[in-house]
Tab-separated table of C-alpha atoms in Angstrom:
chain	number	residue	atom	x	y	z
M	830	UNK	CA	-12.462	75.864	71.028
M	831	UNK	CA	-12.276	71.671	71.859
M	832	UNK	CA	-9.295	70.330	72.009
M	833	UNK	CA	-8.136	68.753	68.248
M	834	UNK	CA	-5.447	66.794	69.627
M	835	UNK	CA	-7.984	64.012	72.183
M	836	UNK	CA	-9.824	62.868	68.583
M	837	UNK	CA	-7.544	60.872	67.078
M	838	UNK	CA	-7.016	59.078	70.818
M	839	UNK	CA	-10.730	58.954	70.070
M	840	UNK	CA	-10.312	57.959	66.543
M	841	UNK	CA	-7.374	54.767	67.850
M	842	UNK	CA	-10.168	53.206	70.340
M	843	UNK	CA	-13.023	53.746	67.836
M	844	UNK	CA	-11.173	51.749	65.384
M	845	UNK	CA	-9.674	49.159	68.530
M	846	UNK	CA	-13.683	48.118	68.438
M	847	UNK	CA	-14.619	48.716	66.064
M	848	UNK	CA	-12.115	45.742	65.478
M	849	UNK	CA	-13.441	43.849	68.052
M	850	UNK	CA	-17.321	44.003	67.273
M	851	UNK	CA	-15.863	43.386	62.955
M	852	UNK	CA	-13.731	40.336	64.870
M	853	UNK	CA	-16.982	39.296	66.811
M	854	UNK	CA	-19.438	39.518	64.569
M	855	UNK	CA	-17.155	37.135	61.396
M	856	UNK	CA	-17.100	34.303	64.893
M	857	UNK	CA	-20.563	34.797	65.200
M	858	UNK	CA	-21.538	34.059	61.750
M	859	UNK	CA	-19.256	30.712	61.355
M	860	UNK	CA	-20.749	29.479	64.429
M	861	UNK	CA	-24.237	29.786	63.901
M	862	UNK	CA	-23.709	28.137	60.401
M	863	UNK	CA	-21.908	25.647	62.327
M	864	UNK	CA	-24.551	25.078	64.072
M	865	UNK	CA	-27.147	25.363	62.035
M	866	UNK	CA	-25.334	22.902	59.601
M	867	UNK	CA	-25.281	20.413	62.980
M	868	UNK	CA	-29.330	20.952	63.159
M	869	UNK	CA	-30.068	20.238	59.708
M	870	UNK	CA	-27.499	17.114	59.587
M	871	UNK	CA	-29.310	16.100	63.738
M	872	UNK	CA	-32.867	15.979	61.793
M	873	UNK	CA	-31.939	14.774	57.954
């Protein structure tokens, strides 16, 4: 049988990775919006 005690550690690692990816996506979106607004401002 599988060792079910190791699953809790895998879930913790998954949660930490998920939070990191979501944070990166959030700040990446903010950066893209800022860059796009700057480019529009330059063109106008």
